[in-house]
Every structure is written in structure tokens, then in C-alpha cells.
Short mmCIF file of C-alpha atoms in Angstrom, two decimals:
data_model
loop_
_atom_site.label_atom_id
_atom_site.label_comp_id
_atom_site.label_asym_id
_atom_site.label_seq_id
_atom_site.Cartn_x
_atom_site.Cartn_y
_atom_site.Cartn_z
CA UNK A 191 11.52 2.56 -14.84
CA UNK A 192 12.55 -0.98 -13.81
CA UNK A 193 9.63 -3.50 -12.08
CA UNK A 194 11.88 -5.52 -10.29
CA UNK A 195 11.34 -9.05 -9.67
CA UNK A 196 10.65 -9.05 -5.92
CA UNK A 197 8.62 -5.79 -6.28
CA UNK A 198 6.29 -7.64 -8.58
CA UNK A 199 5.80 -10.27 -5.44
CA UNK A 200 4.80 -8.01 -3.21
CA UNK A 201 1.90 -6.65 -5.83
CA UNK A 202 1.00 -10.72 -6.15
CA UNK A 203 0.87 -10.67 -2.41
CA UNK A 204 -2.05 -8.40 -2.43
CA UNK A 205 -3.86 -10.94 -4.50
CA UNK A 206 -3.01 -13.46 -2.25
CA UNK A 207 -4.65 -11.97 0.99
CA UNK A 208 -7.48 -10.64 -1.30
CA UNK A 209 -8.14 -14.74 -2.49
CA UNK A 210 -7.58 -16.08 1.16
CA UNK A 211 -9.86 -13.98 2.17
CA UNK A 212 -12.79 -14.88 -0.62
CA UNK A 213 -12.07 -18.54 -0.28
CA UNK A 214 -12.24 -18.50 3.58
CA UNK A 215 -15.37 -16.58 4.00
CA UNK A 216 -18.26 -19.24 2.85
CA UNK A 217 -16.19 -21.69 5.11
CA UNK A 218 -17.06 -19.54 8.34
CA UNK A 219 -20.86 -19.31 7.02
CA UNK A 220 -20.37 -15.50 5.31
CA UNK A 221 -21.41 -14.70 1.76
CA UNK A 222 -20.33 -16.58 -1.01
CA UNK A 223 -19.39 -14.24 -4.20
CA UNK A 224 -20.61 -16.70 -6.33
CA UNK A 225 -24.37 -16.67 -4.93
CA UNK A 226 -24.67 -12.97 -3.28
CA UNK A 227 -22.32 -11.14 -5.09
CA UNK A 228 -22.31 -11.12 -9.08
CA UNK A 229 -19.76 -8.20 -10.40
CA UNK A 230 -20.37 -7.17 -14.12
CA UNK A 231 -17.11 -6.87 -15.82
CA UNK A 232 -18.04 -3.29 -16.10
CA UNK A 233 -17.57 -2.62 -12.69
CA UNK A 234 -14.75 -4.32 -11.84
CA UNK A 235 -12.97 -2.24 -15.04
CA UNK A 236 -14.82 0.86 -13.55
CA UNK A 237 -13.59 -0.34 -9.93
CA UNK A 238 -9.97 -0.62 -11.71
CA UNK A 239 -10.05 2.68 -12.87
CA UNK A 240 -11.15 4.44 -10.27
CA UNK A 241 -8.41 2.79 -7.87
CA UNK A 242 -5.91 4.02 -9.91
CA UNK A 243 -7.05 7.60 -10.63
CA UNK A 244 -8.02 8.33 -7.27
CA UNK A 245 -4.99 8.50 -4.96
CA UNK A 246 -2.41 6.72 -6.50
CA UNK A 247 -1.52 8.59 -9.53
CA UNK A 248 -1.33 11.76 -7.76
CA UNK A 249 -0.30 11.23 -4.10
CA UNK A 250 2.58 8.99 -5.29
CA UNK A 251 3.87 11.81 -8.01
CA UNK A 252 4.40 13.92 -4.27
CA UNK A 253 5.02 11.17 -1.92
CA UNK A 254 7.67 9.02 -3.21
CA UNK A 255 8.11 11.30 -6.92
CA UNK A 256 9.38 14.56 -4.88
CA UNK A 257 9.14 14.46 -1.27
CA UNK A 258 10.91 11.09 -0.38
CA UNK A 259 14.07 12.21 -2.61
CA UNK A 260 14.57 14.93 -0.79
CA UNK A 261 14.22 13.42 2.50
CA UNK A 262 16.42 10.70 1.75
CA UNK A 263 19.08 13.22 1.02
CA UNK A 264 19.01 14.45 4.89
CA UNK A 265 17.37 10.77 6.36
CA UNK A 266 17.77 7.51 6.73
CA UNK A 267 15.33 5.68 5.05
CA UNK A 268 14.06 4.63 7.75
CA UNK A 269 13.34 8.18 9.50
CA UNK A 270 12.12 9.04 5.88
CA UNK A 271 9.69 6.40 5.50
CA UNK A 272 8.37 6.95 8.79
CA UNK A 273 8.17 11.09 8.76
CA UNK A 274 6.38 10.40 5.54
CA UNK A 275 4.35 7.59 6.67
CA UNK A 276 3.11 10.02 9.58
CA UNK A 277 2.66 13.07 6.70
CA UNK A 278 0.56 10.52 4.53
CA UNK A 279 -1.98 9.18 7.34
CA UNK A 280 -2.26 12.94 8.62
CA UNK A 281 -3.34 13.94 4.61
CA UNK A 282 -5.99 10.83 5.10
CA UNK A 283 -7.53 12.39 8.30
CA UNK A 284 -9.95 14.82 6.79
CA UNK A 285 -11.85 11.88 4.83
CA UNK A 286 -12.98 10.62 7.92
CA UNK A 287 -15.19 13.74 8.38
CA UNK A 288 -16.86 13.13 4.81
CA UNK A 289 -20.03 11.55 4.44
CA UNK A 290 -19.47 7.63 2.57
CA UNK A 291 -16.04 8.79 2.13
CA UNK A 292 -14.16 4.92 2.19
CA UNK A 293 -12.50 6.14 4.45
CA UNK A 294 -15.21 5.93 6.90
CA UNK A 295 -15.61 2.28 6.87
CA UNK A 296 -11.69 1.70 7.61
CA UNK A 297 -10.70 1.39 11.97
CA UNK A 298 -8.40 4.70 12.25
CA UNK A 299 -6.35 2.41 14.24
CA UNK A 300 -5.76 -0.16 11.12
CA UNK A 301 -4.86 2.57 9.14
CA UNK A 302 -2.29 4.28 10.77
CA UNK A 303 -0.49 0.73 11.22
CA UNK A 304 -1.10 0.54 7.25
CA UNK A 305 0.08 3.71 6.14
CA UNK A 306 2.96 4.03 8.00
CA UNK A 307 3.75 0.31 7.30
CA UNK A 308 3.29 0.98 4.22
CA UNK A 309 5.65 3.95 3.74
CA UNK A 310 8.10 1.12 4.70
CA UNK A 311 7.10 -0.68 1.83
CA UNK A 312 7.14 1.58 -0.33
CA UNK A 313 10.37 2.84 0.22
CA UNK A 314 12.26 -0.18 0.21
CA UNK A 315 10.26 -1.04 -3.58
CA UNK A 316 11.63 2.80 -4.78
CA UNK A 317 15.07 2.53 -3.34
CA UNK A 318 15.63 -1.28 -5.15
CA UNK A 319 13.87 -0.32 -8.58
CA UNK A 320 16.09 2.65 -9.17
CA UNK A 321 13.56 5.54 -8.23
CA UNK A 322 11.18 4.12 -10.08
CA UNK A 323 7.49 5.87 -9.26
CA UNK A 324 5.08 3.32 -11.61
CA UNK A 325 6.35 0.61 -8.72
CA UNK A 326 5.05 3.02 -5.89
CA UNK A 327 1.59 3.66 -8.14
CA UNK A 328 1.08 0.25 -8.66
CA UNK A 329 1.33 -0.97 -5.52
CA UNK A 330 -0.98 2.22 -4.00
CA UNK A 331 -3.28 0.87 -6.63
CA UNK A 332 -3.35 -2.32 -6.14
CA UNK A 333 -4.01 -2.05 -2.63
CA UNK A 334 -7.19 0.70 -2.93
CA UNK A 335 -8.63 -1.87 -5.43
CA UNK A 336 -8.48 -5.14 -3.58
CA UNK A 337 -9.57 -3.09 -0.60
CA UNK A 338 -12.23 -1.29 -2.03
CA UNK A 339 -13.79 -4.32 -4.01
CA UNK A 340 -13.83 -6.74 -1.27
CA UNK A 341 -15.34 -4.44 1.32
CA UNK A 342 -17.77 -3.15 -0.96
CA UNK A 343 -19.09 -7.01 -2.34
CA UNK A 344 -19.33 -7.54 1.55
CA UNK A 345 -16.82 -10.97 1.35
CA UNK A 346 -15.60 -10.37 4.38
CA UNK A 347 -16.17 -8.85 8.04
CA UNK A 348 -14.19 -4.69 7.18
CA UNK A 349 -13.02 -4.40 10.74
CA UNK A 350 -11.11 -7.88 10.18
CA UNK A 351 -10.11 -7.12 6.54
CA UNK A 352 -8.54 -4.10 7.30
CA UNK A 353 -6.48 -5.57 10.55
CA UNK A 354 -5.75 -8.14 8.78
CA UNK A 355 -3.82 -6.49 6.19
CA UNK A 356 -2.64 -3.83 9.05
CA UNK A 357 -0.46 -6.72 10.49
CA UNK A 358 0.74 -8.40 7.48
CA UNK A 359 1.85 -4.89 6.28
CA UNK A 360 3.56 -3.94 9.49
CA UNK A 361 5.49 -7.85 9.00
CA UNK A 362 6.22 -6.93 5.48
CA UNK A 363 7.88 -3.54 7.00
CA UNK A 364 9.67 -5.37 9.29
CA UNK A 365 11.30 -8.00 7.11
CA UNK A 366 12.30 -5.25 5.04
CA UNK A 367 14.14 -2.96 7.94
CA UNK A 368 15.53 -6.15 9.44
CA UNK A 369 16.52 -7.77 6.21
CA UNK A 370 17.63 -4.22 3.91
CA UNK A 371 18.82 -2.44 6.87
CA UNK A 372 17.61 0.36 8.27
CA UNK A 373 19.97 2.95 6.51
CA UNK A 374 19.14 2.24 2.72
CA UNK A 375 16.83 -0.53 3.12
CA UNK A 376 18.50 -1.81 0.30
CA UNK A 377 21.80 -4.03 -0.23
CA UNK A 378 22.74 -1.58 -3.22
CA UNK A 379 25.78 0.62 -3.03
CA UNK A 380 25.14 4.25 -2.83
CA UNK A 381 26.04 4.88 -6.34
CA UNK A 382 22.90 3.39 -7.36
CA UNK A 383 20.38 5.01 -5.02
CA UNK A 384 17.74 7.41 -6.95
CA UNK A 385 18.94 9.88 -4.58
CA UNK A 386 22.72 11.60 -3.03
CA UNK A 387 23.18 11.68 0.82
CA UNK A 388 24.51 14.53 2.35
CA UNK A 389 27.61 14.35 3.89
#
């Protein structure tokens, strides 16, 4: 499975919103992690964990490990990423009816925009790295863990954390369509797409 190089940017650019974020917030009079907010090592490893096993691991194994294949086969990417995006926030819905699910403290609106977005993403990261489905876990994983650790040390306001990264996904999923295309979103021939159009 091949990490390519601008697949690893777009995991660093998680970090990058995540350490905006934690830098800006004393400046506009919020919490400071360094005073309110004092995460054993424990946690965050426990935190790291639990990111990964829960929703990643599995969802992307279906997602982009069976059902995007196939789709691509009859789709665009495009029309795949988006029929899949749609499947993915649908799967999401019943959380919001559990008790402190997460999923309760995220603006439905923000996370349609996300997922779906995010389908975008995705695809275009599978498509260029030669199928490759560690590339789709780590970036599901990497975005439930900065998610889920700065919303739960309170850095920032969750409604504006979540928008936030709502928008800068869906301009991530646009540079991708406009830039890949809308077809592949990739510049690779069809020989090396992880999957065979039919004619």
C-alpha cells in the first residue's frame, strides 16, 4: 500500500487546523491548554486508540475497501464519492439519537458538508495511492482524533470547530474535482486505477 507524498499533506493538514485552532483560542480570551487543560499521556494514547478502532478501521474496510470499487466500475468518481458520501452521513444519523454519543455535540448541518466533502477526499487519496485502504484509515483517524480531543479539552467554541473544518473540507473537495477532474479525480491513466470501468 503506497502513502503518497501529497496524501501525507493532507493528514499534516489536520494538524494544522487542530494547532491554529489551540494557538488562537487564549488570544480571543478562551481556555488556555496549558492552564485548564492538562492531558496525561495516557489519555491522549487511550484517545489515539480509540480514534482508530472506532470507525475507521471498520467503516473504511466497506466504504472505500469494497463499496467504492465497485461503484467506480459503473461511476464517475465523482457520482461515486458523492452516492457514498450521502450513504456514509445517512449510516451517522442514528448516533444522533444516542445519549453522549459524539455525535451529539457535532451541527448536523457541519456534518453533512464534512462527510460528503470528505468522500471527495477520500476518493481522490484512494484513486492516487493505488487502492490503497491504510491512506483512507488514516485519514478517518486522524480526523475523529483531532476532533474528538479538541472538543472534549474544550479549546475551542464545537459549533465553530466543526464549521470550520466543514468549509475547509468542502475547499479541499473542490480543489481536488477542479484540479483531478471530475472523471478519475486523478491525472493517472486508467491502467493504473485500483479499479476497471465498464465500457
Amino acid at each position: 500500500m503506497l502513502i503518497t507524498f501529497c496524501s501525507f499533506q493532507t493528514l499534516l493538514s489536520h494538524a494544522r487546523v487542530s494547532l491554529f485552532w489551540i494557538k488562537l483560542n487564549p488570544l480571543l480570551g478562551g481556555p488556555s491548554p496549558e492552564v485548564e487543560s492538562n492531558p496525561t499521556v495516557s489519555f491522549i494514547l487511550l484517545a489515539l486508540l480509540f480514534a482508530f478502532l472506532v470507525g475507521p478501521l471498520g467503516e473504511e474496510t466497506g466504504w472505500r475497501g469494497f463499496a467504492l470499487p465497485r461503484l467506480q466500475t459503473r461511476f464517475s468518481a465523482f457520482t461515486s464519492s458523492l452516492i457514498l458520501g450521502i450513504i456514509w452521513t445517512a449510516w451517522h444519523i442514528p448516533l444522533w439519537f444516542v445519549p453522549d454519543s459524539p455525535q451529539t455535540v457535532v451541527p448536523f448541518g457541519a456534518f453533512i458538508i464534512m462527510c460528503v466533502s470528505f468522500s471527495f477526499i477520500l476518493t481522490w487519496a484512494y484513486n492516487n495511492s493505488k487502492g490503497s485502504i491504510l491512506i483512507a484509515v488514516l485519514l478517518h483517524w486522524c480526523f475523529n482524533f483531532t476532533g474528538s480531543l479538541i472538543t472534549s479539552l474544550g479549546l475551542i467554541p464545537q459549533d465553530i470547530y466543526f464549521y470550520t473544518v466543514a468549509a475547509l473540507y468542502l475547499v479541499y473537495a473542490t480543489f481536488v474535482i477542479v484540479v483531478f477532474g471530475p472523471t478519475k479525480l486523478s491525472r493517472k491513466p486508467d491502467f493504473e486505477m485500483p479499479f476497471v470501468r465498464e465500457k
